[in-house]
Amino acid sequence: MLKLYFLLTVLLAGEAFATGIEKPLPPMRVIYIPGFGEEPSMFDKIHPHIAGEKIFVDNWKLLADVTGEGFSATVYAQYLVALFHITNADVVIGHSLGGWVAINIKQLTGCRVVQIGSWTDVRRVMPLPINPKIIYAFTRSGLVFNKLTQMMMVKLHYKNQPSKPVFEEVFSNLRTRSKELVVKQLKLIFNPLHLPVTVSPELRIHAKADHIVAYPRTDFVEVPGDHFTLVTHPQPVYNAINDLLQL
């Protein structure tokens, strides 16, 4: 009887040990958040080169589900954290507005964040010439995002640039899609936060020729191109991200 007990104990211990070493660790989750007016396809040139389970946030779809007064980047970050069960084990990569949402997610969860052409201080964004509430009203009436504005922006910043078709596609979204969803994206940028940002991203990636978001005042990795460098010059972008993730 004693021998049988000993044998069972050894077998059970061996099974537990084997189970412990064979159980795979859960894959790293990488959550991608596109910028103002953008689609998740903005990350198509970089995400195939980055490991991990991938989740792509579609702001155009999800923002329609967030209702109520007092909308801000804090509120949207809370919504995404609950929807995708984001924890400090996740990595969030955001471009432009997406990076701003990402840093607000880090404020709530402690996750790692990569910002591409983004900010932690809204004053680094191309400033609005007038009160944001007036811009919201003008946006609803079609006076801000229209063909004339698009032509002027292309002439000023994107003429003969490889990023021109990328900018035109994004601006086309802003012209033709739901004006209320465009306003919501503007509110993510300019409405006051409910919870101030006191954290920093693990990695900032920025191009010198970015005409939309000013140079960061803290350490960052400089890459060629402009605001849409992740499309026009993807390799330096995903190399910098992989260097971080392999630490």
Tab-separated table of C-alpha atoms in Angstrom:
chain	number	residue	atom	x	y	z
A	1	MET	CA	0.000	0.000	0.000
A	2	LEU	CA	2.845	2.362	0.897
A	3	LYS	CA	4.548	1.560	-2.411
A	4	LEU	CA	1.326	2.326	-4.309
A	5	TYR	CA	0.946	5.674	-2.511
A	6	PHE	CA	4.556	6.551	-3.312
A	7	LEU	CA	4.102	5.624	-6.977
A	8	LEU	CA	0.940	7.742	-7.302
A	9	THR	CA	2.664	10.694	-5.645
A	10	VAL	CA	5.597	10.496	-8.045
A	11	LEU	CA	3.292	10.214	-11.065
A	12	LEU	CA	1.135	13.165	-10.015
A	13	ALA	CA	4.175	15.303	-9.239
A	14	GLY	CA	5.677	14.423	-12.596
A	15	GLU	CA	2.450	15.329	-14.409
A	16	ALA	CA	2.233	18.654	-12.590
A	17	PHE	CA	5.853	19.444	-13.423
A	18	ALA	CA	5.386	18.492	-17.063
A	19	THR	CA	2.239	20.579	-17.292
A	20	GLY	CA	4.058	23.521	-15.786
A	21	ILE	CA	6.893	23.512	-18.302
A	22	GLU	CA	4.752	22.720	-21.320
A	23	LYS	CA	2.077	25.348	-20.760
A	24	PRO	CA	2.843	28.124	-23.240
A	25	LEU	CA	2.901	31.723	-22.143
A	26	PRO	CA	0.064	33.815	-23.561
A	27	PRO	CA	1.194	35.725	-26.673
A	28	MET	CA	2.002	39.393	-26.323
A	29	ARG	CA	-0.950	41.462	-27.488
A	30	VAL	CA	-0.244	44.488	-29.655
A	31	ILE	CA	-3.125	46.932	-30.046
A	32	TYR	CA	-2.993	49.352	-32.989
A	33	ILE	CA	-4.907	52.648	-32.891
A	34	PRO	CA	-4.987	54.780	-36.076
A	35	GLY	CA	-5.025	58.552	-36.159
A	36	PHE	CA	-7.443	61.315	-37.083
A	37	GLY	CA	-9.534	60.279	-40.076
A	38	GLU	CA	-7.487	57.127	-40.588
A	39	GLU	CA	-8.364	53.481	-41.087
A	40	PRO	CA	-6.635	50.519	-39.377
A	41	SER	CA	-4.935	49.896	-42.749
A	42	MET	CA	-2.591	52.766	-41.816
A	43	PHE	CA	-0.490	50.092	-40.087
A	44	ASP	CA	-0.366	47.684	-43.053
A	45	LYS	CA	3.281	48.439	-43.847
A	46	ILE	CA	4.578	47.881	-40.302
A	47	HIS	CA	2.426	45.322	-38.472
A	48	PRO	CA	3.556	42.255	-40.510
A	49	HIS	CA	7.065	42.882	-39.143
A	50	ILE	CA	5.984	43.092	-35.493
A	51	ALA	CA	5.303	39.955	-33.447
A	52	GLY	CA	2.337	39.385	-31.167
A	53	GLU	CA	-1.403	38.856	-31.231
A	54	LYS	CA	-2.789	41.852	-33.116
A	55	ILE	CA	-5.864	43.914	-32.377
A	56	PHE	CA	-6.791	46.779	-34.718
A	57	VAL	CA	-9.002	49.545	-33.380
A	58	ASP	CA	-11.414	51.035	-35.919
A	59	ASN	CA	-12.252	54.497	-34.598
A	60	TRP	CA	-14.875	55.071	-37.290
A	61	LYS	CA	-16.894	52.103	-36.003
A	62	LEU	CA	-16.224	52.264	-32.276
A	63	LEU	CA	-16.716	55.987	-31.745
A	64	ALA	CA	-20.324	55.600	-32.847
A	65	ASP	CA	-20.888	53.407	-29.782
A	66	VAL	CA	-19.538	55.942	-27.260
A	67	THR	CA	-22.325	58.289	-26.213
A	68	GLY	CA	-23.024	60.772	-23.450
A	69	GLU	CA	-21.900	64.220	-22.394
A	70	GLY	CA	-18.354	65.206	-21.539
A	71	PHE	CA	-16.649	63.203	-24.259
A	72	SER	CA	-12.828	63.214	-24.130
A	73	ALA	CA	-9.753	61.072	-24.776
A	74	THR	CA	-10.074	59.837	-21.182
A	75	VAL	CA	-13.605	58.572	-21.815
A	76	TYR	CA	-12.625	56.840	-25.063
A	77	ALA	CA	-9.585	55.271	-23.413
A	78	GLN	CA	-11.816	53.886	-20.642
A	79	TYR	CA	-14.147	52.462	-23.280
A	80	LEU	CA	-11.299	50.724	-25.156
A	81	VAL	CA	-9.793	49.342	-21.940
A	82	ALA	CA	-13.137	47.753	-21.040
A	83	LEU	CA	-13.866	46.536	-24.584
A	84	PHE	CA	-10.516	44.849	-25.191
A	85	HIS	CA	-9.648	44.059	-21.536
A	86	ILE	CA	-6.393	45.982	-21.861
A	87	THR	CA	-3.871	45.401	-19.050
A	88	ASN	CA	-0.292	46.335	-18.246
A	89	ALA	CA	0.818	43.218	-20.155
A	90	ASP	CA	-0.295	44.727	-23.474
A	91	VAL	CA	1.496	47.000	-25.927
A	92	VAL	CA	-0.457	49.834	-27.561
A	93	ILE	CA	0.878	51.418	-30.748
A	94	GLY	CA	-0.817	54.616	-31.837
A	95	HIS	CA	-0.309	56.944	-34.772
A	96	SER	CA	-1.084	60.637	-34.326
A	97	LEU	CA	-4.465	60.859	-32.544
A	98	GLY	CA	-4.133	57.131	-31.880
A	99	GLY	CA	-0.957	57.789	-29.896
A	100	TRP	CA	-2.818	60.357	-27.797
A	101	VAL	CA	-5.504	57.790	-27.033
A	102	ALA	CA	-2.768	55.230	-26.320
A	103	ILE	CA	-1.076	57.401	-23.682
A	104	ASN	CA	-4.444	57.886	-22.001
A	105	ILE	CA	-4.821	54.103	-21.968
A	106	LYS	CA	-1.412	53.832	-20.306
A	107	GLN	CA	-2.576	56.340	-17.685
A	108	LEU	CA	-5.365	53.886	-16.820
A	109	THR	CA	-3.559	50.547	-17.154
A	110	GLY	CA	0.218	50.965	-17.113
A	111	CYS	CA	0.586	49.226	-20.497
A	112	ARG	CA	3.559	49.905	-22.745
A	113	VAL	CA	2.976	52.551	-25.426
A	114	VAL	CA	4.592	53.437	-28.736
A	115	GLN	CA	3.660	56.823	-30.206
A	116	ILE	CA	4.256	57.522	-33.900
A	117	GLY	CA	3.908	61.174	-34.899
A	118	SER	CA	1.940	61.863	-31.744
A	119	TRP	CA	2.000	63.862	-28.527
A	120	THR	CA	1.500	63.915	-24.759
A	121	ASP	CA	0.933	67.673	-24.680
A	122	VAL	CA	-1.938	68.804	-26.907
A	123	ARG	CA	-0.132	72.107	-27.481
A	124	ARG	CA	2.237	70.188	-29.773
A	125	VAL	CA	-0.612	69.604	-32.246
A	126	MET	CA	-1.082	72.058	-35.102
A	127	PRO	CA	-3.045	74.755	-33.245
A	128	LEU	CA	-6.619	75.608	-34.107
A	129	PRO	CA	-6.990	79.249	-35.169
A	130	ILE	CA	-10.273	79.703	-33.263
A	131	ASN	CA	-12.281	78.198	-30.410
A	132	PRO	CA	-12.686	74.411	-30.834
A	133	LYS	CA	-16.466	74.657	-30.401
A	134	ILE	CA	-16.627	76.905	-33.461
A	135	ILE	CA	-14.509	74.403	-35.404
A	136	TYR	CA	-16.936	71.651	-34.365
A	137	ALA	CA	-19.834	73.706	-35.737
A	138	PHE	CA	-17.961	74.519	-38.965
A	139	THR	CA	-17.102	70.826	-39.375
A	140	ARG	CA	-20.763	69.856	-39.131
A	141	SER	CA	-21.582	72.416	-41.833
A	142	GLY	CA	-18.817	71.212	-44.162
A	143	LEU	CA	-16.779	74.423	-44.003
A	144	VAL	CA	-13.582	72.821	-42.680
A	145	PHE	CA	-13.036	69.517	-44.440
A	146	ASN	CA	-13.823	70.166	-48.090
A	147	LYS	CA	-12.083	69.926	-51.469
A	148	LEU	CA	-10.747	73.483	-51.307
A	149	THR	CA	-9.080	72.875	-47.939
A	150	GLN	CA	-7.681	69.587	-49.232
A	151	MET	CA	-6.169	71.286	-52.300
A	152	MET	CA	-4.593	73.993	-50.127
A	153	MET	CA	-3.080	71.478	-47.703
A	154	VAL	CA	-1.652	69.404	-50.540
A	155	LYS	CA	-0.136	72.479	-52.169
A	156	LEU	CA	1.404	73.674	-48.896
A	157	HIS	CA	2.741	70.416	-47.479
A	158	TYR	CA	2.316	67.353	-49.697
A	159	LYS	CA	2.876	68.361	-53.308
A	160	ASN	CA	5.297	65.912	-54.975
A	161	GLN	CA	5.692	64.056	-51.666
A	162	PRO	CA	5.338	60.240	-51.406
A	163	SER	CA	2.809	60.794	-48.629
A	164	LYS	CA	0.451	62.783	-50.872
A	165	PRO	CA	-1.894	59.840	-51.690
A	166	VAL	CA	-1.977	58.854	-48.015
A	167	PHE	CA	-2.955	62.368	-46.951
A	168	GLU	CA	-5.573	62.594	-49.716
A	169	GLU	CA	-7.150	59.299	-48.649
A	170	VAL	CA	-7.354	60.402	-45.020
A	171	PHE	CA	-8.742	63.818	-45.955
A	172	SER	CA	-11.296	62.149	-48.227
A	173	ASN	CA	-12.550	60.214	-45.199
A	174	LEU	CA	-12.915	63.486	-43.300
A	175	ARG	CA	-14.834	65.048	-46.201
A	176	THR	CA	-17.194	62.201	-47.009
A	177	ARG	CA	-17.855	60.223	-43.835
A	178	SER	CA	-20.104	61.027	-40.883
A	179	LYS	CA	-19.532	64.610	-39.780
A	180	GLU	CA	-20.529	63.703	-36.218
A	181	LEU	CA	-17.773	61.094	-36.099
A	182	VAL	CA	-15.284	63.651	-37.431
A	183	VAL	CA	-16.364	66.018	-34.644
A	184	LYS	CA	-15.919	63.225	-32.102
A	185	GLN	CA	-12.360	62.716	-33.300
A	186	LEU	CA	-11.700	66.436	-32.977
A	187	LYS	CA	-13.094	66.302	-29.441
A	188	LEU	CA	-10.623	63.530	-28.612
A	189	ILE	CA	-7.872	66.022	-29.389
A	190	PHE	CA	-9.212	69.272	-28.016
A	191	ASN	CA	-11.749	68.521	-25.265
A	192	PRO	CA	-10.329	68.716	-21.713
A	193	LEU	CA	-9.270	65.415	-20.179
A	194	HIS	CA	-11.050	63.947	-17.163
A	195	LEU	CA	-7.751	62.505	-15.933
A	196	PRO	CA	-4.510	64.420	-16.657
A	197	VAL	CA	-1.721	62.532	-18.406
A	198	THR	CA	1.248	62.074	-16.057
A	199	VAL	CA	2.928	59.130	-17.825
A	200	SER	CA	5.249	58.921	-20.833
A	201	PRO	CA	5.426	56.464	-23.726
A	202	GLU	CA	8.161	53.851	-23.838
A	203	LEU	CA	8.954	54.986	-27.376
A	204	ARG	CA	8.291	58.090	-29.442
A	205	ILE	CA	8.894	57.968	-33.194
A	206	HIS	CA	8.800	61.256	-35.087
A	207	ALA	CA	9.782	62.747	-38.435
A	208	LYS	CA	11.384	66.172	-38.699
A	209	ALA	CA	9.108	67.191	-41.588
A	210	ASP	CA	5.881	66.460	-39.676
A	211	HIS	CA	3.674	69.507	-40.329
A	212	ILE	CA	0.827	68.349	-38.090
A	213	VAL	CA	2.485	67.486	-34.771
A	214	ALA	CA	5.496	69.445	-33.534
A	215	TYR	CA	8.772	67.841	-32.473
A	216	PRO	CA	8.639	66.153	-29.055
A	217	ARG	CA	10.486	67.980	-26.296
A	218	THR	CA	11.743	64.709	-24.821
A	219	ASP	CA	13.757	61.806	-26.207
A	220	PHE	CA	12.495	60.256	-29.434
A	221	VAL	CA	13.648	58.237	-32.422
A	222	GLU	CA	13.879	60.408	-35.519
A	223	VAL	CA	12.805	58.818	-38.795
A	224	PRO	CA	12.649	60.099	-42.394
A	225	GLY	CA	9.436	61.250	-44.032
A	226	ASP	CA	6.643	63.337	-42.560
A	227	HIS	CA	3.484	62.704	-40.546
A	228	PHE	CA	2.785	59.528	-42.525
A	229	THR	CA	6.264	58.030	-42.176
A	230	LEU	CA	4.852	54.645	-41.115
A	231	VAL	CA	3.524	54.294	-44.685
A	232	THR	CA	6.264	55.986	-46.716
A	233	HIS	CA	9.275	54.832	-44.645
A	234	PRO	CA	8.038	51.812	-42.686
A	235	GLN	CA	11.325	50.011	-42.042
A	236	PRO	CA	12.884	52.555	-39.637
A	237	VAL	CA	9.552	52.643	-37.807
A	238	TYR	CA	9.136	48.914	-37.264
A	239	ASN	CA	12.851	48.520	-36.528
A	240	ALA	CA	12.577	51.014	-33.669
A	241	ILE	CA	9.480	49.231	-32.331
A	242	ASN	CA	11.132	45.824	-32.480
A	243	ASP	CA	14.182	47.164	-30.657
A	244	LEU	CA	11.856	48.167	-27.820
A	245	LEU	CA	9.853	44.953	-27.742
A	246	GLN	CA	12.969	42.785	-27.659
A	247	LEU	CA	14.330	44.473	-24.519
